[in-house]
Amino acid sequence: MLNGLRVITSGVVLGAILLSGCGNSAEPDEAQQEKSPVINEIPGETQNAEVIKKGVGDVIQSIKGMETELSAEADQERIQEMGKEMSSVWDSIEKQVEDEYPDWYERIEKNLYPLIGESGNPEKDLEKIKRLSKATKEDLQLFLEEVN
């Protein structure tokens, strides 16, 4: 009777181990599918490039608007608003640029973040903003040429 109990207990334990292993093998596949759903049938690179190009174009337009403001009356509040707008537009494409073009990402952000930061300073250094605007715009335009 003791041997029979051991056989049954061993069978139950072995069965539980096997069943728990079967349940775990499906989870990574399901979790992986949830992390990377297929949005549509357009190739990812083409779709991402279009989104990036539009976003970069919008950031360039924001910089041009800020440059116009600087050469006109240099309204401190307006410059701050434009910096926030620029930041928001960049944030919408930042991750894609970082993932697909890491070297360009670093190059662009060396001037872009200081530009956004300076535009938000209470005591704005207008010459620094002009310099950073020009450098950022040039980098973005060169980047656009590569993405095209």
PDB file of C-alpha atoms in Angstrom:
ATOM      1  CA  MET A   1       0.000   0.000   0.000  1.00  0.00           C
ATOM      2  CA  LEU A   2       2.868   2.357   0.783  1.00  0.00           C
ATOM      3  CA  ASN A   3       4.417   1.662  -2.644  1.00  0.00           C
ATOM      4  CA  GLY A   4       1.084   2.368  -4.318  1.00  0.00           C
ATOM      5  CA  LEU A   5       0.813   5.700  -2.498  1.00  0.00           C
ATOM      6  CA  ARG A   6       4.342   6.642  -3.619  1.00  0.00           C
ATOM      7  CA  VAL A   7       3.522   5.777  -7.230  1.00  0.00           C
ATOM      8  CA  ILE A   8       0.322   7.850  -7.154  1.00  0.00           C
ATOM      9  CA  THR A   9       2.048  10.804  -5.428  1.00  0.00           C
ATOM     10  CA  SER A  10       4.926  10.662  -7.895  1.00  0.00           C
ATOM     11  CA  GLY A  11       2.459  10.533 -10.774  1.00  0.00           C
ATOM     12  CA  VAL A  12       0.539  13.540  -9.474  1.00  0.00           C
ATOM     13  CA  VAL A  13       3.728  15.569  -8.919  1.00  0.00           C
ATOM     14  CA  LEU A  14       5.119  14.615 -12.343  1.00  0.00           C
ATOM     15  CA  GLY A  15       1.784  15.430 -13.998  1.00  0.00           C
ATOM     16  CA  ALA A  16       1.655  18.833 -12.277  1.00  0.00           C
ATOM     17  CA  ILE A  17       5.190  19.630 -13.433  1.00  0.00           C
ATOM     18  CA  LEU A  18       4.411  18.640 -17.009  1.00  0.00           C
ATOM     19  CA  LEU A  19       1.160  20.592 -17.066  1.00  0.00           C
ATOM     20  CA  SER A  20       2.745  23.706 -15.596  1.00  0.00           C
ATOM     21  CA  GLY A  21       5.452  23.537 -18.254  1.00  0.00           C
ATOM     22  CA  CYS A  22       2.836  23.300 -21.017  1.00  0.00           C
ATOM     23  CA  GLY A  23       1.006  26.357 -19.747  1.00  0.00           C
ATOM     24  CA  ASN A  24       4.171  28.479 -19.642  1.00  0.00           C
ATOM     25  CA  SER A  25       5.237  27.733 -23.201  1.00  0.00           C
ATOM     26  CA  ALA A  26       2.249  29.595 -24.682  1.00  0.00           C
ATOM     27  CA  GLU A  27       2.627  32.742 -22.578  1.00  0.00           C
ATOM     28  CA  PRO A  28       5.765  34.206 -24.184  1.00  0.00           C
ATOM     29  CA  ASP A  29       4.225  33.890 -27.661  1.00  0.00           C
ATOM     30  CA  GLU A  30       1.011  35.613 -26.572  1.00  0.00           C
ATOM     31  CA  ALA A  31       2.918  38.302 -24.682  1.00  0.00           C
ATOM     32  CA  GLN A  32       5.189  38.887 -27.673  1.00  0.00           C
ATOM     33  CA  GLN A  33       2.181  39.265 -29.984  1.00  0.00           C
ATOM     34  CA  GLU A  34       0.668  41.864 -27.665  1.00  0.00           C
ATOM     35  CA  LYS A  35       3.905  43.884 -27.590  1.00  0.00           C
ATOM     36  CA  SER A  36       4.272  44.108 -31.366  1.00  0.00           C
ATOM     37  CA  PRO A  37       0.860  44.166 -33.044  1.00  0.00           C
ATOM     38  CA  VAL A  38       0.667  44.576 -36.803  1.00  0.00           C
ATOM     39  CA  ILE A  39      -0.876  47.991 -37.430  1.00  0.00           C
ATOM     40  CA  ASN A  40      -1.392  47.606 -41.167  1.00  0.00           C
ATOM     41  CA  GLU A  41       0.213  46.091 -44.214  1.00  0.00           C
ATOM     42  CA  ILE A  42       2.403  49.116 -45.074  1.00  0.00           C
ATOM     43  CA  PRO A  43       6.071  48.238 -44.576  1.00  0.00           C
ATOM     44  CA  GLY A  44       7.239  49.633 -41.232  1.00  0.00           C
ATOM     45  CA  GLU A  45      10.222  51.537 -42.563  1.00  0.00           C
ATOM     46  CA  THR A  46       8.191  53.397 -45.173  1.00  0.00           C
ATOM     47  CA  GLN A  47       5.490  54.325 -42.695  1.00  0.00           C
ATOM     48  CA  ASN A  48       7.996  55.403 -40.036  1.00  0.00           C
ATOM     49  CA  ALA A  49      10.010  57.442 -42.530  1.00  0.00           C
ATOM     50  CA  GLU A  50       6.886  59.372 -43.529  1.00  0.00           C
ATOM     51  CA  VAL A  51       5.971  60.065 -39.910  1.00  0.00           C
ATOM     52  CA  ILE A  52       9.531  61.145 -39.149  1.00  0.00           C
ATOM     53  CA  LYS A  53       9.704  63.407 -42.217  1.00  0.00           C
ATOM     54  CA  LYS A  54       6.443  65.113 -41.306  1.00  0.00           C
ATOM     55  CA  GLY A  55       7.492  65.550 -37.674  1.00  0.00           C
ATOM     56  CA  VAL A  56      10.930  66.920 -38.598  1.00  0.00           C
ATOM     57  CA  GLY A  57       9.277  69.307 -41.066  1.00  0.00           C
ATOM     58  CA  ASP A  58       6.984  70.513 -38.293  1.00  0.00           C
ATOM     59  CA  VAL A  59       9.934  71.070 -35.931  1.00  0.00           C
ATOM     60  CA  ILE A  60      11.724  73.052 -38.654  1.00  0.00           C
ATOM     61  CA  GLN A  61       8.595  75.187 -39.112  1.00  0.00           C
ATOM     62  CA  SER A  62       8.510  75.813 -35.346  1.00  0.00           C
ATOM     63  CA  ILE A  63      12.150  76.903 -35.417  1.00  0.00           C
ATOM     64  CA  LYS A  64      11.501  79.221 -38.368  1.00  0.00           C
ATOM     65  CA  GLY A  65       8.587  80.735 -36.469  1.00  0.00           C
ATOM     66  CA  MET A  66      10.796  81.284 -33.442  1.00  0.00           C
ATOM     67  CA  GLU A  67      13.476  82.892 -35.626  1.00  0.00           C
ATOM     68  CA  THR A  68      10.855  85.248 -37.051  1.00  0.00           C
ATOM     69  CA  GLU A  69       9.734  86.144 -33.548  1.00  0.00           C
ATOM     70  CA  LEU A  70      13.346  86.785 -32.512  1.00  0.00           C
ATOM     71  CA  SER A  71      13.978  89.123 -35.417  1.00  0.00           C
ATOM     72  CA  ALA A  72      10.707  90.979 -34.857  1.00  0.00           C
ATOM     73  CA  GLU A  73       9.806  91.986 -31.310  1.00  0.00           C
ATOM     74  CA  ALA A  74      11.184  89.045 -29.326  1.00  0.00           C
ATOM     75  CA  ASP A  75       8.070  88.562 -27.199  1.00  0.00           C
ATOM     76  CA  GLN A  76       9.356  86.475 -24.282  1.00  0.00           C
ATOM     77  CA  GLU A  77       6.050  84.660 -23.695  1.00  0.00           C
ATOM     78  CA  ARG A  78       5.618  83.857 -27.374  1.00  0.00           C
ATOM     79  CA  ILE A  79       9.153  82.448 -27.556  1.00  0.00           C
ATOM     80  CA  GLN A  80       8.394  80.248 -24.553  1.00  0.00           C
ATOM     81  CA  GLU A  81       5.153  78.998 -26.169  1.00  0.00           C
ATOM     82  CA  MET A  82       7.022  78.217 -29.384  1.00  0.00           C
ATOM     83  CA  GLY A  83       9.645  76.277 -27.441  1.00  0.00           C
ATOM     84  CA  LYS A  84       6.906  74.182 -25.818  1.00  0.00           C
ATOM     85  CA  GLU A  85       5.304  73.560 -29.213  1.00  0.00           C
ATOM     86  CA  MET A  86       8.671  72.529 -30.664  1.00  0.00           C
ATOM     87  CA  SER A  87       9.243  70.163 -27.754  1.00  0.00           C
ATOM     88  CA  SER A  88       5.811  68.610 -28.180  1.00  0.00           C
ATOM     89  CA  VAL A  89       6.300  68.020 -31.900  1.00  0.00           C
ATOM     90  CA  TRP A  90       9.756  66.512 -31.355  1.00  0.00           C
ATOM     91  CA  ASP A  91       8.431  64.287 -28.567  1.00  0.00           C
ATOM     92  CA  SER A  92       5.944  62.758 -31.022  1.00  0.00           C
ATOM     93  CA  ILE A  93       8.754  61.381 -33.234  1.00  0.00           C
ATOM     94  CA  GLU A  94      11.700  61.282 -30.839  1.00  0.00           C
ATOM     95  CA  LYS A  95      11.545  57.546 -30.076  1.00  0.00           C
ATOM     96  CA  GLN A  96      11.370  56.593 -33.757  1.00  0.00           C
ATOM     97  CA  VAL A  97      14.337  58.811 -34.618  1.00  0.00           C
ATOM     98  CA  GLU A  98      16.296  57.429 -31.674  1.00  0.00           C
ATOM     99  CA  ASP A  99      15.554  53.813 -32.662  1.00  0.00           C
ATOM    100  CA  GLU A 100      16.112  54.140 -36.407  1.00  0.00           C
ATOM    101  CA  TYR A 101      18.764  56.872 -36.617  1.00  0.00           C
ATOM    102  CA  PRO A 102      20.681  56.862 -33.313  1.00  0.00           C
ATOM    103  CA  ASP A 103      23.609  58.945 -34.624  1.00  0.00           C
ATOM    104  CA  TRP A 104      21.304  61.630 -36.022  1.00  0.00           C
ATOM    105  CA  TYR A 105      19.268  61.550 -32.834  1.00  0.00           C
ATOM    106  CA  GLU A 106      22.323  62.431 -30.747  1.00  0.00           C
ATOM    107  CA  ARG A 107      23.428  65.110 -33.193  1.00  0.00           C
ATOM    108  CA  ILE A 108      20.019  66.783 -33.326  1.00  0.00           C
ATOM    109  CA  GLU A 109      19.478  66.734 -29.597  1.00  0.00           C
ATOM    110  CA  LYS A 110      22.833  68.391 -28.849  1.00  0.00           C
ATOM    111  CA  ASN A 111      21.306  71.671 -30.032  1.00  0.00           C
ATOM    112  CA  LEU A 112      17.558  71.006 -29.829  1.00  0.00           C
ATOM    113  CA  TYR A 113      17.303  70.413 -26.090  1.00  0.00           C
ATOM    114  CA  PRO A 114      19.405  73.432 -25.165  1.00  0.00           C
ATOM    115  CA  LEU A 115      17.238  75.480 -27.569  1.00  0.00           C
ATOM    116  CA  ILE A 116      14.036  74.270 -25.919  1.00  0.00           C
ATOM    117  CA  GLY A 117      15.553  74.872 -22.484  1.00  0.00           C
ATOM    118  CA  GLU A 118      16.734  78.382 -23.314  1.00  0.00           C
ATOM    119  CA  SER A 119      13.344  79.299 -24.784  1.00  0.00           C
ATOM    120  CA  GLY A 120      11.802  78.464 -21.398  1.00  0.00           C
ATOM    121  CA  ASN A 121      14.266  80.470 -19.305  1.00  0.00           C
ATOM    122  CA  PRO A 122      12.817  83.576 -17.643  1.00  0.00           C
ATOM    123  CA  GLU A 123      15.942  85.526 -18.682  1.00  0.00           C
ATOM    124  CA  LYS A 124      16.343  84.430 -22.287  1.00  0.00           C
ATOM    125  CA  ASP A 125      19.691  84.780 -24.037  1.00  0.00           C
ATOM    126  CA  LEU A 126      18.383  85.781 -27.471  1.00  0.00           C
ATOM    127  CA  GLU A 127      21.757  85.417 -29.168  1.00  0.00           C
ATOM    128  CA  LYS A 128      22.114  81.905 -27.802  1.00  0.00           C
ATOM    129  CA  ILE A 129      18.600  81.061 -29.008  1.00  0.00           C
ATOM    130  CA  LYS A 130      19.460  82.382 -32.482  1.00  0.00           C
ATOM    131  CA  ARG A 131      22.659  80.326 -32.590  1.00  0.00           C
ATOM    132  CA  LEU A 132      20.944  77.146 -31.359  1.00  0.00           C
ATOM    133  CA  SER A 133      18.012  77.683 -33.739  1.00  0.00           C
ATOM    134  CA  LYS A 134      20.312  77.944 -36.721  1.00  0.00           C
ATOM    135  CA  ALA A 135      22.363  74.856 -35.748  1.00  0.00           C
ATOM    136  CA  THR A 136      19.279  72.756 -34.972  1.00  0.00           C
ATOM    137  CA  LYS A 137      17.545  73.748 -38.187  1.00  0.00           C
ATOM    138  CA  GLU A 138      20.647  72.877 -40.239  1.00  0.00           C
ATOM    139  CA  ASP A 139      20.938  69.471 -38.567  1.00  0.00           C
ATOM    140  CA  LEU A 140      17.248  68.742 -39.123  1.00  0.00           C
ATOM    141  CA  GLN A 141      17.442  69.727 -42.790  1.00  0.00           C
ATOM    142  CA  LEU A 142      20.490  67.502 -43.337  1.00  0.00           C
ATOM    143  CA  PHE A 143      18.676  64.690 -41.524  1.00  0.00           C
ATOM    144  CA  LEU A 144      15.649  65.130 -43.795  1.00  0.00           C
ATOM    145  CA  GLU A 145      17.888  64.739 -46.840  1.00  0.00           C
ATOM    146  CA  GLU A 146      19.120  61.414 -45.481  1.00  0.00           C
ATOM    147  CA  VAL A 147      15.615  60.167 -44.680  1.00  0.00           C
ATOM    148  CA  ASN A 148      14.394  61.025 -48.199  1.00  0.00           C
TER     149      ASN A 148
END
